[in-house]
Coordinates of C-alpha atoms and ligand atoms in Angstrom, one line a residue:
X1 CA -20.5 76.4 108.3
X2 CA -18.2 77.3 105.4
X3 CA -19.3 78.1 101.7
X4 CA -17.9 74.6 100.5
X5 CA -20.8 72.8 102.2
X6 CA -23.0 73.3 98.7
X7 CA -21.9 72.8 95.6
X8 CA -21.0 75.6 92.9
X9 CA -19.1 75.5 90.0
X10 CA -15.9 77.3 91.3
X11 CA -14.2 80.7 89.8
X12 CA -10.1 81.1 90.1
X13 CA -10.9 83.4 92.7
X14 CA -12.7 80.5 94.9
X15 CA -9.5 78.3 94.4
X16 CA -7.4 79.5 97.3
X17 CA -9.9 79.3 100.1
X18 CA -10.6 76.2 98.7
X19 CA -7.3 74.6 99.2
X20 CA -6.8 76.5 102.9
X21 CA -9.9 74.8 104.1
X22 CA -9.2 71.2 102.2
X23 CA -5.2 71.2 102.8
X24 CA -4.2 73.7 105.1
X25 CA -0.6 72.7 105.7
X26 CA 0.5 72.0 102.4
X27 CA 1.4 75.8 100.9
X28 CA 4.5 77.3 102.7
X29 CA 1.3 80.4 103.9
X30 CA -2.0 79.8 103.8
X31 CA -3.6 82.7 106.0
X32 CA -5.3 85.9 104.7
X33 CA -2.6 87.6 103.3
X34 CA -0.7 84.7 101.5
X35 CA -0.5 85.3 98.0
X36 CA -1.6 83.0 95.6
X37 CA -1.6 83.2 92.0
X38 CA -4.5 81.0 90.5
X39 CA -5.3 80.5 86.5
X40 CA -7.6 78.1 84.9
X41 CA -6.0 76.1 83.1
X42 CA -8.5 73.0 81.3
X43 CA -8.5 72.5 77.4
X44 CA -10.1 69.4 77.7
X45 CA -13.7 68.7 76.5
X46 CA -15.0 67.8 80.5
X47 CA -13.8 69.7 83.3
X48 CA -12.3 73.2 85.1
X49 CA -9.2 72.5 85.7
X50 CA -6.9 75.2 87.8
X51 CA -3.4 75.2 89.2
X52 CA -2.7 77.2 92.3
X53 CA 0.9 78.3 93.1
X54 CA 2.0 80.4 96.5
X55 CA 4.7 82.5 96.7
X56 CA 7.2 80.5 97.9
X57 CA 6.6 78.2 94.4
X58 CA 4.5 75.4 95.9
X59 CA 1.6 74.4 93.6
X60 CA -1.3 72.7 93.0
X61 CA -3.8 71.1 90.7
X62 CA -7.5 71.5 91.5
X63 CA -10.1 69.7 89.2
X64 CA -13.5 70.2 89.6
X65 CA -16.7 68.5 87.2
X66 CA -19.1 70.8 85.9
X67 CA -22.7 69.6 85.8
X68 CA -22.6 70.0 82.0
X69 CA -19.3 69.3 79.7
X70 CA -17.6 72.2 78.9
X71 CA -17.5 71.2 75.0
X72 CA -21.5 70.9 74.9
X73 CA -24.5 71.5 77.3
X74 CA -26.4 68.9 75.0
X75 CA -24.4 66.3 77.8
X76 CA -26.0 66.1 81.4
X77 CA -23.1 63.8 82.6
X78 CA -23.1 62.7 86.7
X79 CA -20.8 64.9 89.0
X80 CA -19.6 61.5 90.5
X81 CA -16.9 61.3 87.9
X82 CA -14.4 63.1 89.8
X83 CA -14.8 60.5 92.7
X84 CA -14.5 57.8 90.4
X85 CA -11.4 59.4 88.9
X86 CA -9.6 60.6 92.2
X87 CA -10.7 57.0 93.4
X88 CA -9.1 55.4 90.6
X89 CA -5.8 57.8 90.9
X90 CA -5.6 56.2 94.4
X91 CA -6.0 52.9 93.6
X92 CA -3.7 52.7 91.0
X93 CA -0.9 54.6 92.5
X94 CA -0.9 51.2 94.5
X95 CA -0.7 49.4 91.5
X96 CA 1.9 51.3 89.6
X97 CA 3.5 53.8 91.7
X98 CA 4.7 56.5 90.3
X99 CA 2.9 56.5 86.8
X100 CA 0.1 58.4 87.9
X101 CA -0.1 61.9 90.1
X102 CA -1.3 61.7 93.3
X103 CA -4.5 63.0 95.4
X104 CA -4.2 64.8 98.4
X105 CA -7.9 65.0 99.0
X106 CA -10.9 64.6 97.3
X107 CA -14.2 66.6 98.0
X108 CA -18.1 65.0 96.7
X109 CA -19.1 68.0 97.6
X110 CA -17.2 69.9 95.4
X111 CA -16.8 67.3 93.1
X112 CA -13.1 68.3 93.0
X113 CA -10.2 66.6 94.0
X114 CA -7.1 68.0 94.9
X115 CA -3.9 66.4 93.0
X116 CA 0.0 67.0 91.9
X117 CA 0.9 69.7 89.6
X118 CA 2.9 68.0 86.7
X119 CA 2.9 71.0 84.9
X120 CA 6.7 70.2 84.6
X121 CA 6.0 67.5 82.3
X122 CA 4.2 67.9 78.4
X123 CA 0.8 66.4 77.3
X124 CA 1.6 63.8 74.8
X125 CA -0.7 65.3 72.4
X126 CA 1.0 68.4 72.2
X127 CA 4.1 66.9 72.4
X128 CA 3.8 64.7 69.3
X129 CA 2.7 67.6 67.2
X130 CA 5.7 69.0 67.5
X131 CA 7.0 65.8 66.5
X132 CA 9.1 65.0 69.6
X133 CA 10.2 61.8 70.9
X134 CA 9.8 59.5 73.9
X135 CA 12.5 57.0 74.2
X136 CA 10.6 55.6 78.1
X137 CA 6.9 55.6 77.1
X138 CA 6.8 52.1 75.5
X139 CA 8.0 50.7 78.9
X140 CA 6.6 52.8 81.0
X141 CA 3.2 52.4 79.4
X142 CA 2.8 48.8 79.0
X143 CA 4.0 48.6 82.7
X144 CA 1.0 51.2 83.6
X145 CA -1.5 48.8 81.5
X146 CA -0.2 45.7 82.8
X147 CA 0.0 46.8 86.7
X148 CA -3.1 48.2 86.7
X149 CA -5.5 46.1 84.8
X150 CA -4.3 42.8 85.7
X151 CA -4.8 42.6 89.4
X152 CA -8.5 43.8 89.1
X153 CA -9.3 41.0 87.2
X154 CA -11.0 37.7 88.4
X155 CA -7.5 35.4 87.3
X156 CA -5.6 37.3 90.2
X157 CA -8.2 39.4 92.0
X158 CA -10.6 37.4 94.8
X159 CA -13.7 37.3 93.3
X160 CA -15.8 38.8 95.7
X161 CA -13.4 41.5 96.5
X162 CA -13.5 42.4 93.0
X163 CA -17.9 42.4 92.8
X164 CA -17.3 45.3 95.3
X165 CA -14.8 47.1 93.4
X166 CA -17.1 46.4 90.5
X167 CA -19.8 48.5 92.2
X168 CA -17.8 51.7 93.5
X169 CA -16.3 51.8 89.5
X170 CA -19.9 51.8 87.8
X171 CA -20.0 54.8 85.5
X172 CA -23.1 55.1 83.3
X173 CA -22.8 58.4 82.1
X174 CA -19.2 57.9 80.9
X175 CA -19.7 54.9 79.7
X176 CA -22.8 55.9 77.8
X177 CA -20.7 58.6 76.0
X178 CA -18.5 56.2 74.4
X179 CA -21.2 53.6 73.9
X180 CA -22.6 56.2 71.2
X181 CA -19.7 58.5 70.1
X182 CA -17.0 55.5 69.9
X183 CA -19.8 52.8 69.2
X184 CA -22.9 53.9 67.5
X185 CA -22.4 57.2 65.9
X186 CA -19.8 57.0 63.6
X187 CA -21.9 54.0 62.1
X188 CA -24.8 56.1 61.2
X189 CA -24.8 59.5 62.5
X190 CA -27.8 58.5 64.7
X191 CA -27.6 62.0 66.4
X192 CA -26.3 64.2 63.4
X193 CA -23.1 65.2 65.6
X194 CA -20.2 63.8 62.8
X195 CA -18.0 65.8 61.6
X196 CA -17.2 64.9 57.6
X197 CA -14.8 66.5 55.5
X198 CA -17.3 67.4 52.2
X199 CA -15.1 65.5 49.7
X200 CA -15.1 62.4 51.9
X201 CA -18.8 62.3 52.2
X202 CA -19.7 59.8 49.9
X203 CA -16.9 57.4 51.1
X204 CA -18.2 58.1 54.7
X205 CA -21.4 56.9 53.6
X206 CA -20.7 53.9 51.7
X207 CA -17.7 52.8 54.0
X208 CA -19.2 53.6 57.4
X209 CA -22.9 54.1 57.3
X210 CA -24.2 51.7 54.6
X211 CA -21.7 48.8 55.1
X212 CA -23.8 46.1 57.3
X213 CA -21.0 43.5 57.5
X214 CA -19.3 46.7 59.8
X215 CA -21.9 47.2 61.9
X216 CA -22.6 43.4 63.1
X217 CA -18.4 43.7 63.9
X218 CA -19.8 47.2 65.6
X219 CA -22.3 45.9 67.3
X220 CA -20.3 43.1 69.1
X221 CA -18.1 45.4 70.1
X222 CA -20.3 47.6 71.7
X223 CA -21.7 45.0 73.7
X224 CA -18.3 43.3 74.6
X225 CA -17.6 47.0 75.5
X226 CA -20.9 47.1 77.9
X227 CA -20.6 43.0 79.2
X228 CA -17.0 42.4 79.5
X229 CA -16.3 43.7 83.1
X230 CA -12.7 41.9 82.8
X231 CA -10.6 44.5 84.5
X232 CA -10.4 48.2 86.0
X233 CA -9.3 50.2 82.7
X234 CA -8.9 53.6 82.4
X235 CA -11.4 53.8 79.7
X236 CA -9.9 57.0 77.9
X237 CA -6.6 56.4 77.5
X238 CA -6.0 59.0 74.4
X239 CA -2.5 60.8 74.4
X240 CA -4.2 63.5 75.7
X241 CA -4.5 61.6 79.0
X242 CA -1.0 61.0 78.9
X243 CA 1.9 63.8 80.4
X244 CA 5.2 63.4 79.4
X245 CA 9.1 64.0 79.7
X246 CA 12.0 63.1 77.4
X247 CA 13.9 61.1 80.6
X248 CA 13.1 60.8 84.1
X249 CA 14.5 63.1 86.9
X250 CA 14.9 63.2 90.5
X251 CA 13.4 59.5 90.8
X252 CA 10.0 60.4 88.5
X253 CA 8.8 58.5 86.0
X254 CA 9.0 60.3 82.5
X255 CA 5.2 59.3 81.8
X256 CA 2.1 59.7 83.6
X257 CA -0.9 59.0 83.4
X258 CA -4.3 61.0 84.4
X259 CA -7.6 61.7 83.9
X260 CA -9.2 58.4 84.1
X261 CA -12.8 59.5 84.9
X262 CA -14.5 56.7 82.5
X263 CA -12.9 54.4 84.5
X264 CA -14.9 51.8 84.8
X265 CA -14.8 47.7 84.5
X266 CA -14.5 46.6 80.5
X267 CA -12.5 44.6 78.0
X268 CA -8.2 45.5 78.7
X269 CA -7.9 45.8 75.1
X270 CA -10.3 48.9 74.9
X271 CA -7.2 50.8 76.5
X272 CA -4.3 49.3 74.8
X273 CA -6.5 49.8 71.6
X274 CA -6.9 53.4 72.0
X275 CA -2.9 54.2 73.4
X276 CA -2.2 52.5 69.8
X277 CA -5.0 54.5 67.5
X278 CA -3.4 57.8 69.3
X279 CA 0.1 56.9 68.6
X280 CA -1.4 56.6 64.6
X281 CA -2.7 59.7 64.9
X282 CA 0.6 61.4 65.7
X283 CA 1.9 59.5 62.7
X284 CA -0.7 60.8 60.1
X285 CA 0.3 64.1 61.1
X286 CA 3.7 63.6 61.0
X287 CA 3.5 62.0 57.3
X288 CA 1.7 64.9 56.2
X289 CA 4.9 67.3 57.5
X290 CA 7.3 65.1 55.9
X291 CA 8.5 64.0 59.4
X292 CA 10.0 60.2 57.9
X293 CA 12.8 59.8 61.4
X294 CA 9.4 60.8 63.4
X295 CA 6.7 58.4 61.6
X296 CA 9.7 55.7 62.5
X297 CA 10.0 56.2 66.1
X298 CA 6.0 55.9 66.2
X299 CA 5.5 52.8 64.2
X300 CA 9.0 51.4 66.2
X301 CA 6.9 52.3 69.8
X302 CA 3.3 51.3 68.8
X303 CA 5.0 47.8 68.0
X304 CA 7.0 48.0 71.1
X305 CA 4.0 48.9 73.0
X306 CA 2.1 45.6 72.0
X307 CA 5.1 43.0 72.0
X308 CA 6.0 44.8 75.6
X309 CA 2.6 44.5 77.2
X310 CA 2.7 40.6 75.7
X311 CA 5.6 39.8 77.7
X312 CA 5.4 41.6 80.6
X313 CA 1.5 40.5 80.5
X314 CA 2.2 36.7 80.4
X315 CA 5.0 37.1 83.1
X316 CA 2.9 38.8 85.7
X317 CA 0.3 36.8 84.8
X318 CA 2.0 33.2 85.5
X319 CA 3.6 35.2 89.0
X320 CA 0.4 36.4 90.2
X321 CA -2.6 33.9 89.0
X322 CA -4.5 33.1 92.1
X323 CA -7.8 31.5 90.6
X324 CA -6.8 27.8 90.4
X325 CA -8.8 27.3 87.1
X326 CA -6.3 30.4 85.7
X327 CA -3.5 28.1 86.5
X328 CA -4.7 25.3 83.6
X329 CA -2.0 25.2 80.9
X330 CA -2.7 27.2 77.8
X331 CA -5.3 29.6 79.3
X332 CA -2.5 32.1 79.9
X333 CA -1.9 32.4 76.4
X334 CA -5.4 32.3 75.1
X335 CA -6.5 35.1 77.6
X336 CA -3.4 37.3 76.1
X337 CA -4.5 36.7 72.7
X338 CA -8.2 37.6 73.2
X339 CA -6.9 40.6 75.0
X340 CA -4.4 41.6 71.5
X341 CA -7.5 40.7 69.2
X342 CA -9.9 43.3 71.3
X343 CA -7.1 45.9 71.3
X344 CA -7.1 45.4 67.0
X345 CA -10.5 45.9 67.0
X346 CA -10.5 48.9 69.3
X347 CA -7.6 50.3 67.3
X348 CA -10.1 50.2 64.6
X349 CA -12.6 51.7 66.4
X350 CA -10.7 54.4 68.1
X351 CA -9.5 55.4 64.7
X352 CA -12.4 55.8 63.1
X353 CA -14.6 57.8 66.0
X354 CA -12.0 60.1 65.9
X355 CA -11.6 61.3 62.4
X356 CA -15.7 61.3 62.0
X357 CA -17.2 61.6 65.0
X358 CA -17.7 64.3 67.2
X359 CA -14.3 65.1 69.1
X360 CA -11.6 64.7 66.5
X361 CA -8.0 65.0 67.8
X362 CA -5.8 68.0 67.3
X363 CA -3.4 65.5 65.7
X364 CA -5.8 65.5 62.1
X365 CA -7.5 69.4 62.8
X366 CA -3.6 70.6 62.6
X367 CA -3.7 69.2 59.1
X368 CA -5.1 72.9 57.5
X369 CA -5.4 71.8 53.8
X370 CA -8.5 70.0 53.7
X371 CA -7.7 67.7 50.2
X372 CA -4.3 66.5 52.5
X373 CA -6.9 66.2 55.7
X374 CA -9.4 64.1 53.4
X375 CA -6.7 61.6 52.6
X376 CA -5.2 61.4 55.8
X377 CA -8.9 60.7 57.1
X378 CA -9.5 57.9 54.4
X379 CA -6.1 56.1 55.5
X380 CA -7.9 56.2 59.4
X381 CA -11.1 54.1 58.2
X382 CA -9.4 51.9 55.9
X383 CA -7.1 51.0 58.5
X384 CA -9.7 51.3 61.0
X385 CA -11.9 48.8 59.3
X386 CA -9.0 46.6 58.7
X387 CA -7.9 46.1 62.5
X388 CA -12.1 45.4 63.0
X389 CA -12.2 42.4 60.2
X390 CA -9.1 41.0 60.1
X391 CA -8.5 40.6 64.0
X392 CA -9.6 36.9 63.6
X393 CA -8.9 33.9 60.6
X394 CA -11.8 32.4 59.4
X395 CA -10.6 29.7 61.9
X396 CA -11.5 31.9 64.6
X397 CA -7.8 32.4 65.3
X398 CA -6.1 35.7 65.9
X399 CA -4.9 37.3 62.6
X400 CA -3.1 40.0 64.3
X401 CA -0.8 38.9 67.0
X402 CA 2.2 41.2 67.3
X403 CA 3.6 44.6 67.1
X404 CA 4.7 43.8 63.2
X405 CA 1.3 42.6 62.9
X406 CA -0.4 46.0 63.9
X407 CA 2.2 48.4 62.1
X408 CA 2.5 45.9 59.2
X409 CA -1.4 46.5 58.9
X410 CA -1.6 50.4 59.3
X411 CA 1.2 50.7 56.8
X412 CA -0.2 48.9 54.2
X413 CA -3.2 50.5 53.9
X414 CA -1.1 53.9 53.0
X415 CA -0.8 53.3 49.5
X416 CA -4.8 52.5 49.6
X417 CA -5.8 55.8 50.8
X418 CA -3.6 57.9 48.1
X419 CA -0.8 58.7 50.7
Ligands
SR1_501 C1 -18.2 64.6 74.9 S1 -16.7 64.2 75.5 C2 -15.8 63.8 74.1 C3 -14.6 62.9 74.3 O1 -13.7 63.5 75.1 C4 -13.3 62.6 76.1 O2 -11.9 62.7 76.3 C5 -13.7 61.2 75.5 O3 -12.7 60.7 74.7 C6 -14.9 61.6 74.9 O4 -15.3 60.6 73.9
MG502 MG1 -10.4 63.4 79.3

């Protein structure tokens, strides 16, 4: 019998017993009287989250899933996340070796897993505030996106292999988050959770909750979102899921990716959508400090990040397409292109759940002066709208089609919002 044979939502002072009973072997001491220092470390909306470090200067992540969200106990959200997520970590770490930390053990139980410290590297988020630069994230993203999405779908992935995998990745309650706070409530504040700046109220309203033509766009996103199980995305990929470094050291990749617990199969442009709203984020807030050489290296790397993930795309795709219908000339292409005119759309999306819904990023609630904030805010939905409409011609053709195309976009619609 041992105390980890129920579940309990775990205190720092659980952690080290914890890890001497799941990985004895790994600390440099792990009886009685090793010392261990232990801190809680989460400041995300979901999980506890605490690093572990002996003596000797080995450490730790432990993550463990709270039966309710740390943010709100108004969400009941399954405990099975962290298997999904420590599943997924594993997976992937196939895929694209290196990009994302690794799991020495997971516990359902528990519902914690048991993963790399990278506390050596920076979250993104925080990182861009301060305005710093990434000259490897543009490749070492689009190779995370590509490597890991591709594979899991049916063009490369045998069909009934990937009907299983399919199963093990279904994520209700994850999904059902985003279906309403990415999907439904910024659209009508169905469940009176938005968060609107007071001058922007009116615009909100005409803009977002009274414009019809929006919410038929909406709509079929949110079901393309629910029906479209074309690959194994992460399915939060804000830069917030993202640590980084400004160059790689001792053979480690200066990017990596975590916390993929809405993992789950949807549309591939869902994540590249979201890694590009995020990077516009950082630029908003680095317009509104004056930060011109910093708002350049963004726009540069969002338009890097698309053109990247086109080529690299196409070129594992033609390498690695096993379903012989896959292999018909021009289907290459038009699968790409359906995949860059989801990833407008989610842009747009992305863009505007998170300057009205309910978890805005840090990148806009830095932005103290709320007339500057209000602006800022205005240039998100006009944007926002603009990747959702303009993604196709009225020939049904993709409008948006490179990196130019999506920077061009977010640019113009600067001068529209009073920037
Ligand atoms: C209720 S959870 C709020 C948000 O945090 C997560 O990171 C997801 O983006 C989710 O929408
Ligand atoms: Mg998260």
């Amino acid at each position: 019998m041992s105390r980890f044979d129920r579940y309990f939502l775990m205190k720092e002072k659980d952690i080290p017993d914890f890890v001497r009973e799941k990985v004895a072997g790994f600390f440099y001491e792990t009886g009685e009287d090793a010392a261990f220092s232990v801190k809680e470390i989460g400041d995300g909306n979901v999980n506890y989250v605490f690093r572990i470090e002996d003596s000797g200067g080995k450490s730790l992540i432990v993550k463990q899933a709270g039966e309710q969200l740390r943010i709100s106990p108004d969400f009941n959200i399954s405990t099975d996340r962290n298997r999904i997520e420590s599943e997924m970590l594993i997976l992937q770490n196939k895929y694209a070796p290196g990009l994302v930390p690794k799991i020495y053990r997971y516990d359902t139980v528990l519902c914690a897993c048991i993963m790399e410290d990278l506390s050596d590297y920076r979250l993104m988020r925080h990182a861009l505030i301060e305005h710093k630069i990434f000259p490897h994230f543009a490749e070492d993203i689009t190779t995370y996106l590509v490597n890991t999405t591709l594979p899991t779908t049916d063009v490369v992935m045998d069909h009934k292999e990937k009907k299983a995998l399919v199963k093990t990745f279904i994520n209700p309650d994850l999904c059902e988050i985003t279906e309403y706070l990415v999907l439904t409530e910024p659209y009508n504040d169905v469940k009176k959770r938005n968060i609107i700046i007071e001058e922007n109220a009116g615009f909100v309203r005409r803009e977002l909750y009274e414009d019809k033509k929006l919410h038929l766009k909406i709509v079929e996103l949110k079901f393309g979102f629910m029906n479209n199980a074309q690959a194994l995305i992460h399915g939060d990929l804000h830069t917030g899921s993202i640590f980084v470094k400004e160059k790689a050291e001792n053979g480690l990749a200066a990017t990596r990716i975590f916390d993929p617990e809405f993992a789950f199969f949807g549309p591939i442009g869902y994540d590249l959508g979201n890694v590009i709203a995020n990077l516009f984020f950082a630029w908003d807030n680095g317009r509104v400090w004056g930060d011109g050489a910093f708002c350049a290296w963004i726009t540069e790397t969002a338009a890097s990040v698309i053109d990247l993930f086109k080529e690299k795309f196409l070129s594992a795709f033609e390498e690695t397409a096993a379903d012989v219908m896959a292999k018909t000339e021009a289907f290459a292409k038009a699968y790409l292109d359906s995949i860059i005119a989801d990833t407008a759309a989610y842009t747009g999306t992305e863009l505007i759940r998170r300057t009205v819904g309910m978890a805005p990023v840090k990148d806009l609630t830095a932005i103290d002066d709320e007339k500057v904030r209000a602006r800022v805010s205005r240039l998100n939905i006009i944007a926002g709208k603009r990747f959702i409409f303009e993604r196709y011609n009225d020939n049904g053709q993709g409008n948006i089609r490179n990196g130019k195309d999506f920077t061009g976009l977010f640019l113009n619609s600067v001068k529209k919002a009073g920037l």
